[in-house]
Short mmCIF file of N, CA and C in Angstrom, two decimals:
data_model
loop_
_atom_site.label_atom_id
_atom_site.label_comp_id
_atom_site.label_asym_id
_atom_site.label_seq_id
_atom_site.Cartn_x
_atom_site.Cartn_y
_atom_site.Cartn_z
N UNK A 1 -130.45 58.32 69.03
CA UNK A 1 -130.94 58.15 67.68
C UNK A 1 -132.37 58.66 67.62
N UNK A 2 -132.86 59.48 66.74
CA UNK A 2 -133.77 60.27 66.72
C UNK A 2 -134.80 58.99 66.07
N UNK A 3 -136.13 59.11 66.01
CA UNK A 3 -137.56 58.50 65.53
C UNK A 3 -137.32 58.56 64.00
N UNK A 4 -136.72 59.79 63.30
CA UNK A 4 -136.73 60.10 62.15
C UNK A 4 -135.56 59.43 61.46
N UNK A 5 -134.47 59.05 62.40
CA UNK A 5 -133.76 58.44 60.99
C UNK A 5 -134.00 56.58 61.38
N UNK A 6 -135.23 56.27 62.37
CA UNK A 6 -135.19 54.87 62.06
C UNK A 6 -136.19 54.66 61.18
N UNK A 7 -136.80 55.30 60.49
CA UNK A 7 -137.84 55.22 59.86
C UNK A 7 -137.52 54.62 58.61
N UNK A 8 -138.07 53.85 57.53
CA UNK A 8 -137.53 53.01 56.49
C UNK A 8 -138.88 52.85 55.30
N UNK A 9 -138.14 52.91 54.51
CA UNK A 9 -139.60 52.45 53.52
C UNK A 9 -140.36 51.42 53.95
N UNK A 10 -141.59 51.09 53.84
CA UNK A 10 -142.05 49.94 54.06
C UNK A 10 -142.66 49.69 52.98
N UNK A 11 -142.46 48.50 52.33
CA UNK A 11 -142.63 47.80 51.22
C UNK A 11 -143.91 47.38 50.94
N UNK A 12 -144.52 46.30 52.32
CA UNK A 12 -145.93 45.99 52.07
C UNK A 12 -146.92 47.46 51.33
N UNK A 13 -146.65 48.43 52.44
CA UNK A 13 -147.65 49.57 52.12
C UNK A 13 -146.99 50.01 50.42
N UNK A 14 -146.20 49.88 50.18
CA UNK A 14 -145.46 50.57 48.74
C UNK A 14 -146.05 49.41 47.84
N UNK A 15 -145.83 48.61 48.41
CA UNK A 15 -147.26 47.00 47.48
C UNK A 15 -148.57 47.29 46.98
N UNK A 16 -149.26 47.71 48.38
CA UNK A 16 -150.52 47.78 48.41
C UNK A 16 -151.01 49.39 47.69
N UNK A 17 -149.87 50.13 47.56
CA UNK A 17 -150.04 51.60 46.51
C UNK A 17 -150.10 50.88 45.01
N UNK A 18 -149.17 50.22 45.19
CA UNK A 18 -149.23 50.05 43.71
C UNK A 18 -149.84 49.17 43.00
N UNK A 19 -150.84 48.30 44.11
CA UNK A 19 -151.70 47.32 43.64
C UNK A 19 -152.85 48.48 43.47
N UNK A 20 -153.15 49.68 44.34
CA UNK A 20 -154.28 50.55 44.20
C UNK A 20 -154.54 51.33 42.55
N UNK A 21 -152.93 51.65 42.41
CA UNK A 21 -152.64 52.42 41.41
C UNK A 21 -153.19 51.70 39.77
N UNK A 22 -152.23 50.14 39.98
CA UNK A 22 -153.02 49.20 38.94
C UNK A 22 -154.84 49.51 38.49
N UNK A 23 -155.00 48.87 39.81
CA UNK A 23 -156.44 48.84 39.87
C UNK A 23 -157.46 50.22 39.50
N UNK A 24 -156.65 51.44 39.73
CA UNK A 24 -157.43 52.67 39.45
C UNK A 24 -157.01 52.99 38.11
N UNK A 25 -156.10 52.45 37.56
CA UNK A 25 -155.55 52.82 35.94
C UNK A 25 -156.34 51.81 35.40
N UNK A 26 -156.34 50.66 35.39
CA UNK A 26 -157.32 49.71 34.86
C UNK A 26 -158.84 50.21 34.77
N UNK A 27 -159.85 50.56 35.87
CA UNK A 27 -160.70 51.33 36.02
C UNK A 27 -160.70 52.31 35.16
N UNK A 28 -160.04 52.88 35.02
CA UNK A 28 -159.78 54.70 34.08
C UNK A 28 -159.72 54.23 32.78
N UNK A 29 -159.03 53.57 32.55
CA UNK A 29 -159.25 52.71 30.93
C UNK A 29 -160.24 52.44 30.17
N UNK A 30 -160.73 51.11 31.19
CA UNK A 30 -162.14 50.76 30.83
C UNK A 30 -163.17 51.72 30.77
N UNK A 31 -163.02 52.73 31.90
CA UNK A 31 -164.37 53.50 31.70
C UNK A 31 -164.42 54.53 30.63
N UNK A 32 -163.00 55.19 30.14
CA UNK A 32 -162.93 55.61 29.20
C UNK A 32 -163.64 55.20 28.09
N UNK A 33 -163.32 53.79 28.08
CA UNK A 33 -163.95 52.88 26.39
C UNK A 33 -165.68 53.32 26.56
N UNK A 34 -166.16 53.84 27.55
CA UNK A 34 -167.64 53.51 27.43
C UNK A 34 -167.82 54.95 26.87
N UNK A 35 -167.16 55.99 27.07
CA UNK A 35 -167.41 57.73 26.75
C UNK A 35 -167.73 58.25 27.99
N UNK A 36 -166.39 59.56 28.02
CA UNK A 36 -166.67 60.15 29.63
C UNK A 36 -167.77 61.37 29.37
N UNK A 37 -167.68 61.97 27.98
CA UNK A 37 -168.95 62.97 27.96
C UNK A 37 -168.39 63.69 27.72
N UNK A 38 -169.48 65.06 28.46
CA UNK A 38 -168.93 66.42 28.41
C UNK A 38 -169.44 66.86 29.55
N UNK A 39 -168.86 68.11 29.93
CA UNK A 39 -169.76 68.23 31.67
C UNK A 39 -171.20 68.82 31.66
N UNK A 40 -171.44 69.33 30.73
CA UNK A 40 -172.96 69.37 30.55
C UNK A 40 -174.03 68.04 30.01
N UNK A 41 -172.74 67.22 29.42
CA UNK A 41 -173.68 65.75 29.11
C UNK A 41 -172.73 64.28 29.63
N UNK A 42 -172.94 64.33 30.80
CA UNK A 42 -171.64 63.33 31.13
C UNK A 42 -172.68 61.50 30.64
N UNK A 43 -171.40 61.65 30.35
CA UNK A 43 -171.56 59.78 29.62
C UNK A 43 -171.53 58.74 30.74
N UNK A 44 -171.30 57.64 30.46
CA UNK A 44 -171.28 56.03 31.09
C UNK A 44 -170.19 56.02 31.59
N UNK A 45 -169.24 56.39 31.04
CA UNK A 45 -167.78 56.53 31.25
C UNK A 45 -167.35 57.33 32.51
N UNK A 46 -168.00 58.53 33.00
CA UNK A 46 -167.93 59.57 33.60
C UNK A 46 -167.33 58.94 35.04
N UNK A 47 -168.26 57.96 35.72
CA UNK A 47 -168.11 58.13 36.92
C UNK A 47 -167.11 56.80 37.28
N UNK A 48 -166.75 55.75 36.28
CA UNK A 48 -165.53 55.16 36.22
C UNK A 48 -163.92 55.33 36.14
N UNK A 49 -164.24 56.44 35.18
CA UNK A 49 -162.48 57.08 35.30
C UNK A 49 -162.58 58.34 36.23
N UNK A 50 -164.04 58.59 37.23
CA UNK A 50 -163.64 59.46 38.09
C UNK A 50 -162.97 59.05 39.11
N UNK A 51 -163.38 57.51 39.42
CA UNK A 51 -163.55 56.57 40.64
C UNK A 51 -161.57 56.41 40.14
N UNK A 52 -161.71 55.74 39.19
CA UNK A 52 -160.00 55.25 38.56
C UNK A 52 -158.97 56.28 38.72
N UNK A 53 -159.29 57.61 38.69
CA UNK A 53 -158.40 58.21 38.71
C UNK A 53 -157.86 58.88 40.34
N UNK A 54 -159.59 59.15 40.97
CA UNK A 54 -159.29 59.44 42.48
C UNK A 54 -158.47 58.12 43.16
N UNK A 55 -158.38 56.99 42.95
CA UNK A 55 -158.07 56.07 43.44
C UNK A 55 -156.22 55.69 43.09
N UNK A 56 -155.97 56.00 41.61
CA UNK A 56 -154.63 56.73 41.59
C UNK A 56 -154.30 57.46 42.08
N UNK A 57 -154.31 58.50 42.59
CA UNK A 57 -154.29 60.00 42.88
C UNK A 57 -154.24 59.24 44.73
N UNK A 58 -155.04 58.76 45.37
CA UNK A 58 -154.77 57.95 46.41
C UNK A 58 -153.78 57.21 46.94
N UNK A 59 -153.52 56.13 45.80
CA UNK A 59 -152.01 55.28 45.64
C UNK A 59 -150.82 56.24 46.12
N UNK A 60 -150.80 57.00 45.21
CA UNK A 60 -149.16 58.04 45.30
C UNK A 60 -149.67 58.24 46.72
N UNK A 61 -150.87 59.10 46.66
CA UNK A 61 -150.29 59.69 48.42
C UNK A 61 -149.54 58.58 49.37
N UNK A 62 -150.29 57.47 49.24
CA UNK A 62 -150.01 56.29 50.12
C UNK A 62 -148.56 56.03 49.53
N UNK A 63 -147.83 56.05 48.46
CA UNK A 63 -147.16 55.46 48.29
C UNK A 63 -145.47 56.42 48.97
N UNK A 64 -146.23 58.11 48.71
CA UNK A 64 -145.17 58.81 49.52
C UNK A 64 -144.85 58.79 50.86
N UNK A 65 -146.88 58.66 51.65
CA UNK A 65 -146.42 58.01 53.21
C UNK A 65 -145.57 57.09 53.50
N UNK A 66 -145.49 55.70 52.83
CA UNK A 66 -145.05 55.05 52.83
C UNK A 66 -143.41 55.28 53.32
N UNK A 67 -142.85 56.13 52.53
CA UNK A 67 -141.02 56.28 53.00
C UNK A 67 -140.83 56.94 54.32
N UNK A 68 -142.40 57.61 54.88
CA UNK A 68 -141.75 57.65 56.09
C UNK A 68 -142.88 56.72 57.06
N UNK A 69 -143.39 55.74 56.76
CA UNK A 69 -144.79 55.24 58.29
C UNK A 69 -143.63 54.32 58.78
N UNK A 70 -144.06 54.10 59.96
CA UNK A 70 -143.84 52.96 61.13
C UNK A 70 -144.06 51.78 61.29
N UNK A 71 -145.03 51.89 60.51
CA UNK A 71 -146.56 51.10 60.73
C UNK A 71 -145.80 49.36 60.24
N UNK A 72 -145.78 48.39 60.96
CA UNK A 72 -145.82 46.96 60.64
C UNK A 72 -146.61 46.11 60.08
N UNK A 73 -146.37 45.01 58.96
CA UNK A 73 -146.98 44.53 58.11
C UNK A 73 -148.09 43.96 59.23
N UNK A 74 -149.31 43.88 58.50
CA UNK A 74 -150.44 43.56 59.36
C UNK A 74 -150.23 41.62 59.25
N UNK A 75 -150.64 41.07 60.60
CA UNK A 75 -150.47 39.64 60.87
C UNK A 75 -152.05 39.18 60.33
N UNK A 76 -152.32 38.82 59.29
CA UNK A 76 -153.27 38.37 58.79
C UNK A 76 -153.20 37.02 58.72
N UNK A 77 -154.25 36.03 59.36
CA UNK A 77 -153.65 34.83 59.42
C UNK A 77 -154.34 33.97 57.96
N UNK A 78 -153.66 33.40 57.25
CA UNK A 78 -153.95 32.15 56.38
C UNK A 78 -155.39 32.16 56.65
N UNK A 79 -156.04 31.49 57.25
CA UNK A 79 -157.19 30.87 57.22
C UNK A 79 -158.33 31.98 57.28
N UNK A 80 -157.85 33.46 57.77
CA UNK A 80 -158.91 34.14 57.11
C UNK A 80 -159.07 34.48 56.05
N UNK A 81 -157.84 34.94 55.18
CA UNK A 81 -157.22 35.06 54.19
C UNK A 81 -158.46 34.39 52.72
N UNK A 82 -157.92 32.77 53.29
CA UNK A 82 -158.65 31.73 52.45
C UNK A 82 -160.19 31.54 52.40
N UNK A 83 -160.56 31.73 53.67
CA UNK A 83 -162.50 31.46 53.44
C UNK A 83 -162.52 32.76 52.57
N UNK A 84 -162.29 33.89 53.17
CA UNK A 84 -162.24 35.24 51.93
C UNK A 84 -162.37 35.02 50.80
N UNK A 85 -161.38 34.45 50.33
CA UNK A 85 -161.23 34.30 49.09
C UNK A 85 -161.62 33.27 48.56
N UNK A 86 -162.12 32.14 49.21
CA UNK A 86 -162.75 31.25 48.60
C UNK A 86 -164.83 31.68 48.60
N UNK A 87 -165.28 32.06 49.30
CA UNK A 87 -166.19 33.11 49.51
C UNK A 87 -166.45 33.94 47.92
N UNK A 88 -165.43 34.46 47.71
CA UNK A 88 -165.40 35.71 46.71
C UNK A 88 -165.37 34.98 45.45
N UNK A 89 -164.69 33.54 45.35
CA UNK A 89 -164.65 32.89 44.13
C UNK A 89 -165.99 31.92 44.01
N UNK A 90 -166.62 31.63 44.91
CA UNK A 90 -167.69 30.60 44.69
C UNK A 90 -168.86 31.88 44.53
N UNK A 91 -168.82 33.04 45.13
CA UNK A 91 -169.74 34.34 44.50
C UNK A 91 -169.76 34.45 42.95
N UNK A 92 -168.54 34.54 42.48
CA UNK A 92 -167.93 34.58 40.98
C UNK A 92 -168.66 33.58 40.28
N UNK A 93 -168.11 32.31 40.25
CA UNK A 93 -168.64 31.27 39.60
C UNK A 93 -170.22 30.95 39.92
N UNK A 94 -170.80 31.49 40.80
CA UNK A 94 -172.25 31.50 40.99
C UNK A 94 -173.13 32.39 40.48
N UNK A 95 -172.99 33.49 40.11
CA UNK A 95 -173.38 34.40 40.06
C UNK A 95 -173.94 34.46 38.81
N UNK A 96 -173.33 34.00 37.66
CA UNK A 96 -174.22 34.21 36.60
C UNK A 96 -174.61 32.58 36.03
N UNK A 97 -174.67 30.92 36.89
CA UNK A 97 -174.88 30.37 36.37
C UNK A 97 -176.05 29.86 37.55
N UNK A 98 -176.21 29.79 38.52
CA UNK A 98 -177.06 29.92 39.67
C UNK A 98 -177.91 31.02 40.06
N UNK A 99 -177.42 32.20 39.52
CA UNK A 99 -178.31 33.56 39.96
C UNK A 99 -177.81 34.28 41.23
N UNK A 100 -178.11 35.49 41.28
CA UNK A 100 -177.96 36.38 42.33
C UNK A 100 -177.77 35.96 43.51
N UNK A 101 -179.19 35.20 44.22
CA UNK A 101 -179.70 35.10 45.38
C UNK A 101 -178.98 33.45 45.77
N UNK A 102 -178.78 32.53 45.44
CA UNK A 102 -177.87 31.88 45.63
C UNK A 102 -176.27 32.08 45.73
N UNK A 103 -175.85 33.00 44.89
CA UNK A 103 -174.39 33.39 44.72
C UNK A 103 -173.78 34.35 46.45
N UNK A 104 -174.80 35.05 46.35
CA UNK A 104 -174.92 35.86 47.40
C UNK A 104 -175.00 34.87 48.78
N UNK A 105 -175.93 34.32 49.13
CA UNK A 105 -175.93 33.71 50.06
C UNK A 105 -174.99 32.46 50.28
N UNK A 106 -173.95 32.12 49.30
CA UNK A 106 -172.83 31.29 49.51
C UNK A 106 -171.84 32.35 49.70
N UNK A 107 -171.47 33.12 49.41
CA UNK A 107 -170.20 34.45 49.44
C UNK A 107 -170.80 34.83 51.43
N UNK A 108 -171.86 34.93 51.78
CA UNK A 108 -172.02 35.30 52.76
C UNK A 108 -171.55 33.91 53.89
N UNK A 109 -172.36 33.31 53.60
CA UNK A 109 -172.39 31.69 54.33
C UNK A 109 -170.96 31.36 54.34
N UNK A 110 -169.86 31.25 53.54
CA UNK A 110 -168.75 30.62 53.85
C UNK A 110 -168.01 31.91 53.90
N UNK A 111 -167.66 33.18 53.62
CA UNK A 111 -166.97 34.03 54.29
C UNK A 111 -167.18 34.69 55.84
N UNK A 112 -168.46 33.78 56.38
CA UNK A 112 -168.84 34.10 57.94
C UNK A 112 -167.74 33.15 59.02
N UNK A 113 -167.27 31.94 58.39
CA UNK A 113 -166.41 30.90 58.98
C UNK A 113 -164.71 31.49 58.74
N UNK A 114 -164.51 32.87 58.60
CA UNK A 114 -163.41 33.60 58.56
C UNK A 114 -163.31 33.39 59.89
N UNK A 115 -164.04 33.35 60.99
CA UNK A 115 -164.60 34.03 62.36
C UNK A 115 -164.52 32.44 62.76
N UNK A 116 -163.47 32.32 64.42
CA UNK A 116 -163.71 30.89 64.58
C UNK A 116 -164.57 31.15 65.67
N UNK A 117 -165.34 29.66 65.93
CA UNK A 117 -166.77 29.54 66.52
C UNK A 117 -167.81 30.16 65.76
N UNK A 118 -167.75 29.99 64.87
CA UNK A 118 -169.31 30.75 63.65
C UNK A 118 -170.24 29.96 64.18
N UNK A 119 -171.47 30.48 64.74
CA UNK A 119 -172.93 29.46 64.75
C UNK A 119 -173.16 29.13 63.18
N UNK A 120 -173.54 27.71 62.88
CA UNK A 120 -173.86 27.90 61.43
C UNK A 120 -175.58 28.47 61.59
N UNK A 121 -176.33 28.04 62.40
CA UNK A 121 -177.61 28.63 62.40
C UNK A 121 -178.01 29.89 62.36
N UNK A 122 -176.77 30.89 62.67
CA UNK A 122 -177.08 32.67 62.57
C UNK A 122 -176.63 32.56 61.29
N UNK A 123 -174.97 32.05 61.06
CA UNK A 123 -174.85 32.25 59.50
C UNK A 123 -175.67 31.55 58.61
N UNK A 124 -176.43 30.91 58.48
CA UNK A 124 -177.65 30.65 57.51
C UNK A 124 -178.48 31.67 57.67
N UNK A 125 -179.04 31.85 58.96
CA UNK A 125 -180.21 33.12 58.56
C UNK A 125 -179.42 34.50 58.47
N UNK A 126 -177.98 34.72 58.66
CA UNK A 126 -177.72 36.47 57.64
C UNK A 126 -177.85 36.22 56.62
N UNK A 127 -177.24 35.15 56.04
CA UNK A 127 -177.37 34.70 54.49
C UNK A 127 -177.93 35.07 53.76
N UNK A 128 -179.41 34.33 54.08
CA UNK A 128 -180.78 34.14 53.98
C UNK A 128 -181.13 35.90 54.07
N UNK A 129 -180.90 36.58 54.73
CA UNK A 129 -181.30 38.27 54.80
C UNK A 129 -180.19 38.85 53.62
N UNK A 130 -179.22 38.69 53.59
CA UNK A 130 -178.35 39.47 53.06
C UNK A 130 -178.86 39.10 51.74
N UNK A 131 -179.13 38.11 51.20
CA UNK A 131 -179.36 37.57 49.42
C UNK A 131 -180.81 38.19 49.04
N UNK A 132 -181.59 38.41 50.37
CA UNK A 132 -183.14 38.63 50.33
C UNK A 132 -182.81 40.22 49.92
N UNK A 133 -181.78 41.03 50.91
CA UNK A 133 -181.68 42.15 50.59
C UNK A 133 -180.64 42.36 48.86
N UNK A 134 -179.87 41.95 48.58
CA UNK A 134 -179.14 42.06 47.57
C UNK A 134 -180.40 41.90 46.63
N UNK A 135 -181.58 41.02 46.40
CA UNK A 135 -182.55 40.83 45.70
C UNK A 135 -183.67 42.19 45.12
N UNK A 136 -183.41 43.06 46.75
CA UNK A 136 -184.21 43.85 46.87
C UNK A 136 -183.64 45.13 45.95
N UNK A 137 -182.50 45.35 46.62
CA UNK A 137 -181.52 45.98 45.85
C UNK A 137 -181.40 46.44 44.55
N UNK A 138 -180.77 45.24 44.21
CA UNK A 138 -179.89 45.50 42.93
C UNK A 138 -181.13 44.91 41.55
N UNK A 139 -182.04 43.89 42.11
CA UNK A 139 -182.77 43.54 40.76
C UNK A 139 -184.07 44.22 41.24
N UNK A 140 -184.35 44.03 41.92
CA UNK A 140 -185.78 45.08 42.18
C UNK A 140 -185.59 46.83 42.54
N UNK A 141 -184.89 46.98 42.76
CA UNK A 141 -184.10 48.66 43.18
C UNK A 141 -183.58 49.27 42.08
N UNK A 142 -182.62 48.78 41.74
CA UNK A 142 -181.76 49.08 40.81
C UNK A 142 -181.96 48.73 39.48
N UNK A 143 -182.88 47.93 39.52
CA UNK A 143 -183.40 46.82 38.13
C UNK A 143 -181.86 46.18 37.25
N UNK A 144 -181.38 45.82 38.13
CA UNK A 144 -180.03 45.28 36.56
C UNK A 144 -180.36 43.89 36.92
N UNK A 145 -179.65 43.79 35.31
CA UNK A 145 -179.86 42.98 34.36
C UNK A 145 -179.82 41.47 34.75
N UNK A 146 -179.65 40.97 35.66
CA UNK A 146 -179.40 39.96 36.78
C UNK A 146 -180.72 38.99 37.17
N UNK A 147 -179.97 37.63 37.01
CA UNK A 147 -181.30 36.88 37.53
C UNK A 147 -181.21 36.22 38.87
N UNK A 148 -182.41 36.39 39.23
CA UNK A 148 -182.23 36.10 40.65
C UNK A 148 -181.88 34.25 41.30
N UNK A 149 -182.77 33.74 40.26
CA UNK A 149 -182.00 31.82 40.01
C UNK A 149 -181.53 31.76 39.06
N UNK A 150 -181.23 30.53 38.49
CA UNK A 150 -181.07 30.00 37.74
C UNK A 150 -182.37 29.92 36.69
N UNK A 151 -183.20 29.52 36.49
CA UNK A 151 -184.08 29.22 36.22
C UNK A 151 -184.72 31.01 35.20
#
């Protein structure tokens, strides 16, 4: 039996195309609503439905590899899964009622305990650097619109 006819769709990866595909059509939408321009005057819009559409355009490829890869669903265990995502949701809900530099340094601080044996004393001081740098960044760098506390 040849390599080529055990080969089978694999579903996860045909998942994860079409969660890309969502996500880059959604993108392409929205950025549309802002105005993509013209190429001598590109708009707000421009570099959102560029991002949305390369990222479709990505999906398919992945989604044609897909009928022929090998490749086995990745063993991701639960509990990294969850600080992740609990990490990413206490960032969310922090972020615009606490400020930047707090939001940041909880998304860092509890997505470091993904990792078993975390020192909490290193993960407090990346924290502590990573929120200092996001500060530096995005409201002093970048100047948006973002407050750094609450306050």
């Amino acid at each position: 039996m040849s390599t080529q006819s055990r080969r089978t769709l694999n579903p996860w990866e045909l998942g994860a195309a079409a969660i890309f595909f969502v996500l880059g059509a959604f993108m392409a939408f929205e950025g549309y609503g802002y105005g993509v321009g013209t190429i001598t005057r590109i708009g707000p819009g421009f570099f959102p439905v560029s991002i949305g559409v390369l990222l479709m355009l990505l999906a398919v490829a992945v989604g044609f590899e897909a009928r022929y890869s090998l490749a086995k669903k990745p063993d991701i265990p639960r509990r990294i899964s969850g600080v992740i995502v609990a990490g990413l949701v206490a960032f969310a809900a922090l972020v615009t009622t606490a400020g930047l530099i707090p939001a940041t340094f909880a998304l860092v601080f509890i997505s470091r305990f993904a990792e078993p044996g975390t020192n909490i004393r290193n993960s407090l001081i990346l924290a502590a650097g990573v929120a200092f740098f996001a500060w530096l960044v995005f409201i002093l760098g970048f100047n948006l619109p973002l407050k750094p506390f609450w306050w």
